[in-house]
């Protein structure tokens, strides 16, 4: 019975205490938030009224709203008071913070440091970075600012605890960025160094190659120069100055025009302009005035130098003195002209006498003499063709090849030549592929000379496969006559040169006779008729030579 009474009185005491605690908590919250200005406290002497000063009230609100944790601890390190922020930092409900030991909210390894800090803070204010550990064991980097304060109840420590997590993270990120920056800077520096050494090497190489070029150009016998893309000259070698007797002041830019022979200048400018516009390498012969006023022939060549983008940055030109060769050629031409002329008359009489002998008492002549006479006639005819070719060449050189032009039927001309060839070369198979007839204006004899030359060559340069085809066709306003053989053919560089005077492909195997005049004369004749002559061929694949002439009309059927 006694214990039941005791229990009842204990329960009512607990209930009273609980109510008092609730009231106290409400009061504290009201004080914290500044809702109350005065407190009525019940003690042994009855109820007492405590008014809170305005300043206190301001500070309370201020502390409560702070983003830092604020804690007051006793000398024993017990939390007497803290703000909401600190309660959050240690993850403990605000009402349960009072009476807890501050040391229990730092990790083991920081406990000694905090003890020392608290200890020394009683003597003087201090600040230190310490790790705070919340109720769940999570660490937080904090700055502890400790101040010694005097409360009504005695001295206490006031701590302002700043969460440094963001700061530390930012610091960490900053450090990372700094490290990256430092790495990038080091890499750039390395790149810079290597670039610098490459530039040095290149500059050195450039210097050497420039000096090479200079030494080389000054040592060769030819004159050399470099042009900018517009054709103006920006450098000459020593030979140029020595030969022309000029200097850069007068010959630089376009000053070179002054030393070109006035009769050659227009052609030089036209040809050079063509190269500048198209990028096609320049090759042309002209005369340059020497320092003593004498003009000498030179062969000029200029090639473009391009940058990585393919744009022309320079032209490098050379001029080779060919005056002696030219004079030599002229002397040779003169000799050929005189010799062929001198040979022509006795040859004509020789041929005449041979005809007379062949006709004299024809039936009484023994077979052996007849045979010798026919061989002599063939040989004299061959000689006559050669002499006549030689005469043509010298006439071409002198501009004296004559062309009396009339209307010429292409089909007619082709038929006659093929007939002729069949007669001479009976072992060869001649085929014709003839289109409709076309009329051109020309010299039939000369044009037959061209076609016969192509047919003779087709025979001469195809010993194995003896099929030769003559074809006529229309190409725009031109009629094309082509002669196709299946012989030894020609390489690309041979094709470029066979129309030159006296050019022959060296052919040790076949040892064909000839002087390299036929195609040269043919080209001259066709050009005179406003036409073109060319060849399509591959080595060992045969050749198709053709010429084209402007059509005047198509005869009515
Ligand atoms: P040539 O009297 O030497 O035949 P051409 O001027 O007629 O003189 O020809 C020049 C050169 O062109 C010849 O030496 C030969 O090498 C080459 N040529 C001409 N026609 C042919 C052909 N049908 N096939 C291969 N090569 C040829």
Coordinates of C-alpha atoms and ligand atoms in Angstrom, one line a residue:
X1 CA 0.0 0.0 0.0
X2 CA 2.8 2.3 0.9
X3 CA 4.7 1.5 -2.4
X4 CA 1.6 2.3 -4.4
X5 CA 1.3 5.7 -2.8
X6 CA 5.0 6.2 -3.5
X7 CA 4.5 5.3 -7.1
X8 CA 1.6 7.6 -7.5
X9 CA 3.5 10.5 -6.0
X10 CA 6.6 9.7 -8.2
X11 CA 4.4 9.6 -11.3
X12 CA 2.9 13.0 -10.5
X13 CA 6.4 14.4 -9.8
X14 CA 7.6 13.1 -13.2
X15 CA 4.5 14.6 -14.9
X16 CA 5.3 18.0 -13.2
X17 CA 8.9 17.8 -14.2
X18 CA 7.9 16.9 -17.8
X19 CA 5.6 19.9 -17.9
X20 CA 8.4 22.1 -16.4
X21 CA 10.8 20.8 -19.1
X22 CA 8.3 21.5 -21.8
X23 CA 7.7 25.0 -20.4
X24 CA 11.5 25.5 -20.1
X25 CA 12.0 24.4 -23.8
X26 CA 9.2 26.7 -25.0
X27 CA 10.7 29.5 -23.0
X28 CA 14.1 28.9 -24.5
X29 CA 12.7 28.8 -28.0
X30 CA 10.8 32.0 -27.3
X31 CA 14.0 33.6 -26.0
X32 CA 15.9 32.3 -28.9
X33 CA 13.5 33.7 -31.5
X34 CA 13.2 37.0 -29.5
X35 CA 9.5 36.5 -28.8
X36 CA 9.8 37.3 -25.2
X37 CA 11.3 40.3 -23.4
X38 CA 10.8 39.2 -19.8
X39 CA 10.7 36.0 -17.8
X40 CA 8.9 35.1 -14.6
X41 CA 11.0 32.6 -12.7
X42 CA 9.6 30.8 -9.7
X43 CA 12.1 30.1 -7.0
X44 CA 12.2 29.5 -3.3
X45 CA 11.3 33.2 -2.7
X46 CA 8.3 33.0 -5.0
X47 CA 7.9 34.4 -8.5
X48 CA 10.5 36.8 -9.8
X49 CA 10.4 38.9 -13.0
X50 CA 13.5 39.1 -15.2
X51 CA 13.4 41.6 -18.0
X52 CA 15.7 40.9 -21.0
X53 CA 17.7 44.0 -22.1
X54 CA 17.0 45.1 -25.8
X55 CA 20.7 44.5 -26.7
X56 CA 20.5 40.9 -25.4
X57 CA 17.4 40.3 -27.4
X58 CA 19.1 41.6 -30.6
X59 CA 22.1 39.3 -30.0
X60 CA 19.9 36.3 -29.4
X61 CA 18.1 36.7 -32.7
X62 CA 21.4 37.5 -34.4
X63 CA 23.1 34.4 -33.0
X64 CA 20.1 32.2 -33.9
X65 CA 20.2 33.4 -37.5
X66 CA 24.0 33.0 -37.9
X67 CA 25.3 30.5 -40.5
X68 CA 28.1 29.6 -38.1
X69 CA 27.7 27.4 -35.1
X70 CA 27.8 29.3 -31.8
X71 CA 28.5 27.4 -28.5
X72 CA 29.1 28.3 -25.0
X73 CA 31.0 25.8 -22.9
X74 CA 31.8 25.6 -19.2
X75 CA 35.3 25.1 -17.8
X76 CA 34.7 21.4 -17.8
X77 CA 33.9 21.5 -21.5
X78 CA 30.2 21.0 -21.1
X79 CA 27.9 22.7 -23.6
X80 CA 25.9 25.4 -21.8
X81 CA 24.3 26.8 -24.8
X82 CA 24.4 26.5 -28.6
X83 CA 22.5 27.8 -31.5
X84 CA 20.4 25.9 -34.0
X85 CA 23.1 25.8 -36.6
X86 CA 25.6 24.1 -34.2
X87 CA 22.9 21.5 -33.3
X88 CA 22.5 20.8 -37.0
X89 CA 26.3 20.5 -37.4
X90 CA 26.5 17.8 -34.8
X91 CA 23.2 16.3 -35.8
X92 CA 21.7 16.5 -32.4
X93 CA 18.2 18.0 -31.6
X94 CA 18.7 21.5 -30.3
X95 CA 16.9 20.8 -27.0
X96 CA 19.3 17.9 -26.3
X97 CA 22.5 19.7 -26.8
X98 CA 22.8 21.3 -23.4
X99 CA 24.9 19.3 -21.0
X100 CA 26.7 17.4 -23.7
X101 CA 30.5 17.2 -23.8
X102 CA 32.0 19.2 -26.6
X103 CA 35.0 16.8 -26.8
X104 CA 32.6 14.0 -27.8
X105 CA 32.0 15.8 -31.1
X106 CA 35.6 15.6 -32.4
X107 CA 37.2 12.4 -33.8
X108 CA 39.7 10.6 -31.6
X109 CA 42.8 12.0 -33.3
X110 CA 41.6 15.6 -32.8
X111 CA 40.6 15.3 -29.1
X112 CA 44.1 16.4 -27.8
X113 CA 44.2 19.4 -30.2
X114 CA 40.7 20.5 -29.0
X115 CA 41.6 20.1 -25.3
X116 CA 44.7 22.2 -25.9
X117 CA 42.7 24.9 -27.7
X118 CA 40.1 25.0 -25.0
X119 CA 42.8 25.2 -22.4
X120 CA 44.7 28.0 -23.9
X121 CA 41.5 29.9 -24.8
X122 CA 40.9 30.5 -21.1
X123 CA 44.1 32.6 -21.2
X124 CA 43.7 34.3 -24.6
X125 CA 41.4 34.2 -27.6
X126 CA 42.5 31.8 -30.2
X127 CA 41.5 30.3 -33.6
X128 CA 42.3 26.8 -34.9
X129 CA 41.1 24.4 -37.6
X130 CA 39.7 21.3 -36.0
X131 CA 37.6 18.5 -37.4
X132 CA 34.1 18.2 -36.0
X133 CA 32.3 14.9 -36.0
X134 CA 28.6 14.7 -35.9
X135 CA 26.4 12.3 -34.1
X136 CA 26.4 9.9 -37.1
X137 CA 30.2 9.9 -37.3
X138 CA 30.5 12.2 -40.3
X139 CA 33.5 14.5 -40.3
X140 CA 33.4 18.2 -41.1
X141 CA 36.3 20.6 -41.4
X142 CA 35.7 23.6 -39.1
X143 CA 37.4 26.7 -37.9
X144 CA 37.0 27.2 -34.1
X145 CA 37.2 30.8 -32.8
X146 CA 37.3 30.7 -29.1
X147 CA 36.7 33.7 -26.7
X148 CA 36.8 33.9 -23.0
X149 CA 33.5 35.4 -21.6
X150 CA 32.2 36.3 -18.3
X151 CA 28.6 35.1 -17.6
X152 CA 26.5 35.8 -14.5
X153 CA 27.2 32.3 -13.5
X154 CA 30.9 32.6 -13.9
X155 CA 33.5 32.5 -16.7
X156 CA 32.7 30.5 -19.9
X157 CA 34.1 30.0 -23.4
X158 CA 32.2 31.2 -26.4
X159 CA 33.0 29.3 -29.5
X160 CA 32.1 30.3 -33.1
X161 CA 32.4 27.3 -35.3
X162 CA 32.6 27.9 -39.1
X163 CA 32.0 25.1 -41.5
X164 CA 35.0 25.0 -43.8
X165 CA 33.7 22.2 -46.0
X166 CA 32.8 24.5 -49.0
X167 CA 35.9 26.5 -48.4
X168 CA 38.1 23.3 -48.3
X169 CA 36.3 21.9 -51.3
X170 CA 36.8 25.1 -53.2
X171 CA 40.4 25.2 -52.0
X172 CA 40.8 21.6 -53.2
X173 CA 39.3 22.4 -56.5
X174 CA 41.4 25.5 -56.8
X175 CA 44.5 23.4 -56.0
X176 CA 43.4 20.9 -58.6
X177 CA 42.9 23.6 -61.2
X178 CA 46.2 25.1 -60.2
X179 CA 47.9 21.8 -60.7
X180 CA 46.2 21.3 -64.1
X181 CA 47.2 24.8 -65.0
X182 CA 50.8 24.2 -63.9
X183 CA 50.8 20.9 -66.0
X184 CA 49.5 22.8 -69.0
X185 CA 52.0 25.6 -68.5
X186 CA 54.8 23.0 -68.3
X187 CA 53.5 21.3 -71.4
X188 CA 53.3 24.6 -73.3
X189 CA 56.8 25.5 -72.1
X190 CA 58.0 22.2 -73.4
X191 CA 56.2 22.7 -76.7
X192 CA 57.6 26.2 -76.9
X193 CA 61.1 24.9 -76.3
X194 CA 60.8 22.2 -79.0
X195 CA 59.2 24.8 -81.4
X196 CA 62.0 27.2 -80.7
X197 CA 64.6 24.5 -81.5
X198 CA 62.7 23.5 -84.6
X199 CA 62.5 27.1 -85.7
X200 CA 66.3 27.4 -85.0
X201 CA 67.0 24.2 -87.0
X202 CA 64.8 25.4 -89.9
X203 CA 66.3 28.8 -89.9
X204 CA 69.7 27.2 -90.0
X205 CA 68.6 24.8 -92.8
X206 CA 67.1 27.7 -94.6
X207 CA 70.2 29.7 -94.3
X208 CA 72.3 26.8 -95.6
X209 CA 69.9 26.1 -98.5
X210 CA 69.8 29.8 -99.4
X211 CA 73.6 29.9 -99.3
X212 CA 73.7 26.7 -101.4
X213 CA 71.4 28.2 -103.9
X214 CA 73.5 31.4 -104.0
X215 CA 76.8 29.6 -104.4
X216 CA 75.2 27.2 -107.0
X217 CA 73.6 30.0 -109.0
X218 CA 76.8 32.1 -108.9
X219 CA 78.9 29.2 -110.0
X220 CA 77.0 27.9 -113.0
X221 CA 77.6 29.4 -116.4
X222 CA 73.9 30.2 -117.1
X223 CA 72.2 33.4 -116.0
X224 CA 69.5 32.8 -113.4
X225 CA 66.8 34.8 -111.7
X226 CA 63.7 34.5 -109.5
X227 CA 60.4 36.1 -110.3
X228 CA 57.5 36.9 -108.0
X229 CA 54.1 35.5 -109.2
X230 CA 53.4 38.8 -111.1
X231 CA 56.6 38.3 -113.2
X232 CA 58.7 41.0 -111.5
X233 CA 62.3 39.9 -110.8
X234 CA 63.5 40.0 -107.2
X235 CA 67.0 38.5 -107.7
X236 CA 69.6 37.7 -110.4
X237 CA 72.8 35.7 -110.1
X238 CA 76.3 37.3 -110.8
X239 CA 76.3 36.0 -114.4
X240 CA 73.3 38.1 -115.2
X241 CA 75.0 41.3 -114.0
X242 CA 78.3 40.3 -115.7
X243 CA 76.7 39.6 -119.1
X244 CA 74.2 42.4 -119.2
X245 CA 76.3 45.0 -117.4
X246 CA 73.3 46.1 -115.4
X247 CA 72.6 46.2 -111.7
X248 CA 69.5 45.5 -109.6
X249 CA 68.5 49.1 -109.6
X250 CA 68.0 49.1 -113.3
X251 CA 67.2 45.5 -114.0
X252 CA 65.1 44.6 -111.0
X253 CA 61.2 44.4 -111.2
X254 CA 60.5 44.6 -114.9
X255 CA 63.9 46.2 -115.9
X256 CA 64.8 42.9 -117.7
X257 CA 62.6 44.0 -120.6
X258 CA 65.3 46.6 -121.6
X259 CA 67.9 43.9 -122.4
X260 CA 65.7 41.8 -124.6
X261 CA 66.0 42.3 -128.4
X262 CA 63.2 44.6 -129.5
X263 CA 62.2 42.2 -132.2
X264 CA 61.8 39.4 -129.6
X265 CA 60.1 41.3 -126.9
X266 CA 56.4 40.9 -127.9
X267 CA 56.7 37.1 -128.3
X268 CA 58.6 36.9 -124.9
X269 CA 55.9 38.9 -123.1
X270 CA 53.1 36.9 -124.6
X271 CA 54.7 33.5 -123.8
X272 CA 55.7 34.6 -120.3
X273 CA 52.3 36.0 -119.6
X274 CA 50.8 32.6 -120.7
X275 CA 53.0 30.8 -118.1
X276 CA 52.2 33.3 -115.3
X277 CA 48.4 32.8 -116.0
X278 CA 48.5 29.0 -116.3
X279 CA 51.5 27.9 -114.3
X280 CA 52.8 26.0 -117.3
X281 CA 56.7 25.9 -117.2
X282 CA 58.2 28.6 -119.5
X283 CA 60.5 27.7 -122.4
X284 CA 61.4 30.2 -125.1
X285 CA 64.4 31.4 -127.1
X286 CA 65.2 35.1 -127.4
X287 CA 68.2 37.4 -127.8
X288 CA 69.7 39.3 -124.8
X289 CA 71.9 42.4 -125.2
X290 CA 75.4 41.9 -123.8
X291 CA 77.2 44.7 -121.9
X292 CA 79.0 45.7 -125.2
X293 CA 75.7 46.0 -127.1
X294 CA 76.0 42.6 -128.9
X295 CA 72.8 40.4 -128.9
X296 CA 73.2 36.7 -128.3
X297 CA 70.5 34.0 -128.5
X298 CA 69.5 32.3 -125.2
X299 CA 67.3 29.4 -124.4
X300 CA 65.1 30.5 -121.4
X301 CA 63.4 28.2 -119.0
X302 CA 61.4 29.0 -115.8
X303 CA 59.7 26.7 -113.4
X304 CA 57.2 27.6 -110.8
X305 CA 57.9 27.0 -107.1
X306 CA 54.7 26.3 -105.1
X307 CA 53.8 26.4 -101.4
X308 CA 52.0 23.6 -99.5
X309 CA 48.7 25.0 -100.7
X310 CA 49.8 24.7 -104.3
X311 CA 50.1 28.4 -104.9
X312 CA 53.0 29.7 -106.9
X313 CA 55.3 31.7 -104.7
X314 CA 58.3 32.1 -107.1
X315 CA 59.5 31.4 -110.6
X316 CA 63.1 30.2 -110.9
X317 CA 64.5 31.0 -114.4
X318 CA 67.6 30.2 -116.3
X319 CA 69.0 31.5 -119.6
X320 CA 71.5 29.3 -121.5
X321 CA 73.6 30.9 -124.2
X322 CA 72.8 29.0 -127.4
X323 CA 74.2 31.5 -129.8
X324 CA 77.1 29.3 -131.0
X325 CA 74.8 26.3 -131.6
X326 CA 72.3 28.6 -133.4
X327 CA 75.1 29.8 -135.7
X328 CA 76.3 26.2 -136.1
X329 CA 72.8 25.2 -137.1
X330 CA 72.5 28.1 -139.5
X331 CA 75.8 27.1 -141.1
X332 CA 74.5 23.5 -141.3
X333 CA 71.2 24.7 -142.9
X334 CA 73.1 26.8 -145.3
X335 CA 75.3 23.8 -146.3
X336 CA 72.3 21.5 -146.6
X337 CA 70.6 24.1 -148.8
X338 CA 73.6 24.4 -151.1
X339 CA 74.5 20.7 -151.1
X340 CA 70.9 19.6 -151.9
X341 CA 70.7 22.2 -154.6
X342 CA 74.0 21.1 -156.1
X343 CA 72.9 17.4 -155.9
X344 CA 69.6 18.0 -157.5
X345 CA 70.9 18.8 -161.1
X346 CA 73.3 15.9 -161.5
X347 CA 70.6 13.6 -160.0
X348 CA 68.0 14.7 -162.4
X349 CA 70.4 14.1 -165.4
X350 CA 71.4 10.7 -163.9
X351 CA 67.8 9.7 -163.7
X352 CA 67.2 10.9 -167.3
X353 CA 70.2 8.9 -168.6
X354 CA 69.0 5.8 -166.7
X355 CA 65.6 6.1 -168.4
X356 CA 67.4 6.5 -171.8
X357 CA 69.5 3.4 -171.2
X358 CA 66.5 1.4 -170.0
X359 CA 64.6 2.3 -173.2
X360 CA 67.5 1.8 -175.6
X361 CA 67.2 -1.5 -177.5
X362 CA 65.0 -2.7 -174.7
X363 CA 64.3 -6.1 -176.1
X364 CA 68.0 -6.9 -176.8
X365 CA 69.2 -6.1 -173.3
X366 CA 70.4 -9.2 -171.3
X367 CA 68.3 -10.0 -168.2
X368 CA 71.2 -9.2 -165.9
X369 CA 71.6 -5.7 -167.3
X370 CA 67.8 -5.1 -167.0
X371 CA 68.0 -6.2 -163.4
X372 CA 70.9 -3.9 -162.6
X373 CA 69.1 -1.0 -164.4
X374 CA 66.0 -1.5 -162.3
X375 CA 68.0 -1.6 -159.1
X376 CA 69.9 1.6 -160.1
X377 CA 66.5 3.3 -160.8
X378 CA 65.2 2.4 -157.3
X379 CA 68.4 3.7 -155.7
X380 CA 68.3 7.0 -157.8
X381 CA 64.6 7.5 -156.8
X382 CA 65.4 7.0 -153.1
X383 CA 68.3 9.5 -153.5
X384 CA 66.0 11.9 -155.2
X385 CA 63.4 11.7 -152.4
X386 CA 66.2 12.4 -149.8
X387 CA 67.6 15.4 -151.8
X388 CA 64.1 16.7 -152.2
X389 CA 63.4 16.4 -148.5
X390 CA 66.7 18.2 -147.8
X391 CA 65.7 21.0 -150.1
X392 CA 62.3 21.2 -148.4
X393 CA 64.0 21.6 -145.0
X394 CA 66.1 24.4 -146.2
X395 CA 63.2 26.0 -147.9
X396 CA 61.1 25.8 -144.7
X397 CA 64.0 27.4 -142.8
X398 CA 64.1 30.2 -145.3
X399 CA 60.3 30.5 -145.4
X400 CA 60.3 29.7 -149.1
X401 CA 58.2 26.5 -149.2
X402 CA 55.5 27.3 -151.8
X403 CA 52.0 26.1 -151.7
X404 CA 49.7 26.7 -154.7
X405 CA 46.3 25.8 -153.2
X406 CA 43.2 24.4 -154.9
X407 CA 40.2 22.4 -153.7
X408 CA 41.2 18.9 -152.7
X409 CA 39.0 15.9 -152.2
X410 CA 40.2 14.0 -149.1
X411 CA 38.8 10.6 -150.3
X412 CA 40.4 11.1 -153.6
X413 CA 43.8 11.9 -152.1
X414 CA 43.6 9.0 -149.6
X415 CA 42.7 6.5 -152.4
X416 CA 45.7 7.6 -154.5
X417 CA 48.2 7.4 -151.7
X418 CA 46.9 4.0 -150.5
X419 CA 47.0 2.7 -154.0
X420 CA 50.6 3.9 -154.3
X421 CA 51.6 2.3 -151.0
X422 CA 50.0 -1.0 -152.0
X423 CA 52.0 -1.0 -155.1
X424 CA 55.3 -0.2 -153.3
X425 CA 54.8 -2.4 -150.3
X426 CA 53.1 -5.5 -151.7
X427 CA 53.7 -7.6 -148.6
X428 CA 51.7 -5.2 -146.4
X429 CA 48.0 -5.3 -145.8
X430 CA 46.4 -1.9 -146.2
X431 CA 42.8 -1.4 -145.1
X432 CA 40.7 1.8 -145.4
X433 CA 37.8 3.1 -143.3
X434 CA 36.6 6.0 -145.3
X435 CA 33.8 8.4 -144.1
X436 CA 31.8 10.7 -146.5
X437 CA 34.1 12.9 -148.7
X438 CA 35.2 16.3 -147.5
X439 CA 36.7 19.1 -149.6
X440 CA 39.5 21.2 -148.2
X441 CA 41.6 24.0 -149.6
X442 CA 45.2 23.0 -150.1
X443 CA 48.2 21.9 -152.1
X444 CA 47.4 18.3 -153.1
X445 CA 51.0 17.4 -153.9
X446 CA 52.2 18.6 -150.5
X447 CA 49.3 16.9 -148.6
X448 CA 50.1 13.6 -150.5
X449 CA 53.7 14.0 -149.4
X450 CA 52.5 14.1 -145.8
X451 CA 50.2 11.1 -146.1
X452 CA 52.9 9.1 -148.0
X453 CA 55.4 10.0 -145.3
X454 CA 53.0 8.6 -142.6
X455 CA 52.4 5.4 -144.7
X456 CA 56.2 5.0 -145.3
X457 CA 56.8 5.3 -141.6
X458 CA 54.0 2.9 -140.7
X459 CA 55.7 0.3 -142.9
X460 CA 59.2 1.2 -141.8
X461 CA 58.4 0.8 -138.0
X462 CA 56.3 -2.4 -138.1
X463 CA 58.0 -5.5 -139.3
X464 CA 56.0 -8.2 -137.6
X465 CA 52.4 -7.2 -137.8
X466 CA 51.9 -5.8 -141.3
X467 CA 48.3 -4.5 -141.0
X468 CA 47.9 -0.8 -141.6
X469 CA 44.6 1.0 -141.5
X470 CA 43.9 4.4 -143.0
X471 CA 40.8 6.1 -141.6
X472 CA 39.0 9.4 -142.3
X473 CA 36.5 11.0 -140.0
X474 CA 35.0 14.3 -139.0
X475 CA 36.0 16.1 -135.8
X476 CA 34.0 19.3 -135.3
X477 CA 34.9 21.5 -138.3
X478 CA 37.9 19.4 -139.3
X479 CA 38.5 16.2 -141.3
X480 CA 40.9 13.8 -139.7
X481 CA 43.1 11.4 -141.6
X482 CA 44.8 8.8 -139.5
X483 CA 47.3 6.0 -140.3
X484 CA 47.3 3.2 -137.7
X485 CA 50.0 0.6 -137.5
X486 CA 50.8 -2.3 -135.1
X487 CA 54.5 -1.7 -134.9
X488 CA 57.1 -0.7 -132.3
X489 CA 55.2 2.3 -131.0
X490 CA 56.6 5.3 -129.1
X491 CA 57.2 6.4 -125.5
X492 CA 55.8 9.7 -124.1
X493 CA 59.0 11.7 -124.4
X494 CA 59.7 10.3 -127.9
X495 CA 56.2 11.5 -128.9
X496 CA 57.1 15.0 -127.7
X497 CA 60.2 15.2 -129.9
X498 CA 59.6 13.4 -133.2
X499 CA 58.3 16.4 -135.0
X500 CA 61.6 18.3 -134.4
X501 CA 64.0 18.7 -137.2
X502 CA 66.5 15.8 -137.6
X503 CA 65.1 14.0 -134.6
X504 CA 65.2 10.2 -134.8
X505 CA 64.5 7.7 -132.1
X506 CA 67.7 5.7 -131.5
X507 CA 66.8 2.2 -132.5
X508 CA 69.8 -0.1 -132.4
X509 CA 67.6 -3.2 -132.9
X510 CA 65.8 -2.3 -136.1
X511 CA 68.4 0.0 -137.6
X512 CA 65.9 1.7 -139.9
X513 CA 67.2 4.3 -142.4
X514 CA 66.2 7.9 -142.4
X515 CA 67.3 11.4 -141.5
X516 CA 64.5 12.6 -139.2
X517 CA 63.1 15.1 -141.7
X518 CA 59.7 13.5 -142.8
X519 CA 57.6 14.5 -139.7
X520 CA 59.3 17.9 -139.4
X521 CA 58.3 18.7 -143.1
X522 CA 54.8 17.2 -142.5
X523 CA 54.2 19.3 -139.5
X524 CA 55.2 22.4 -141.4
X525 CA 52.9 21.6 -144.3
X526 CA 49.9 20.8 -142.1
X527 CA 50.5 24.0 -140.0
X528 CA 50.5 26.0 -143.2
X529 CA 47.1 24.6 -144.0
X530 CA 45.7 25.7 -140.6
X531 CA 45.7 22.1 -139.3
X532 CA 47.3 20.0 -136.6
X533 CA 49.3 16.8 -136.7
X534 CA 49.8 14.5 -133.8
X535 CA 50.3 10.9 -132.6
X536 CA 48.7 8.4 -130.2
X537 CA 51.0 5.6 -129.2
X538 CA 52.4 3.4 -126.5
X539 CA 55.7 1.5 -126.7
X540 CA 55.2 -1.9 -128.5
X541 CA 51.5 -1.1 -129.0
X542 CA 51.7 0.4 -132.5
X543 CA 51.1 4.1 -133.4
X544 CA 48.3 6.1 -134.8
X545 CA 49.5 9.2 -136.6
X546 CA 46.9 11.7 -137.7
X547 CA 46.4 15.1 -139.2
X548 CA 43.3 17.3 -139.2
X549 CA 42.4 20.0 -141.8
X550 CA 39.6 22.6 -141.9
X551 CA 36.7 21.4 -144.0
X552 CA 35.6 23.8 -146.7
X553 CA 32.6 21.9 -148.0
X554 CA 31.0 18.4 -148.4
X555 CA 30.5 17.5 -152.1
X556 CA 26.9 16.7 -153.2
X557 CA 26.3 13.0 -154.0
Ligands
LIG1 P1 62.7 9.2 -140.3 O1 63.2 9.5 -141.6 O2 63.7 9.0 -139.3 O3 61.6 8.2 -140.3 P2 60.6 11.0 -139.5 O4 60.6 12.5 -139.2 O5 59.6 10.5 -140.5 O6 62.1 10.6 -139.8 O7 60.3 10.3 -138.1 C1 61.0 10.7 -136.9 C2 61.1 9.6 -136.0 O8 59.8 9.2 -135.5 C3 61.6 8.3 -136.6 O9 63.0 8.2 -136.5 C4 61.0 7.2 -135.7 O10 61.8 7.0 -134.6 C5 59.7 7.8 -135.2 N1 58.5 7.3 -135.9 C6 57.9 7.9 -137.0 N2 56.9 7.1 -137.4 C7 56.8 6.1 -136.5 C8 55.9 5.0 -136.4 N3 54.9 4.8 -137.2 N4 56.1 4.1 -135.4 C9 57.2 4.3 -134.5 N5 58.0 5.3 -134.6 C10 57.9 6.2 -135.6

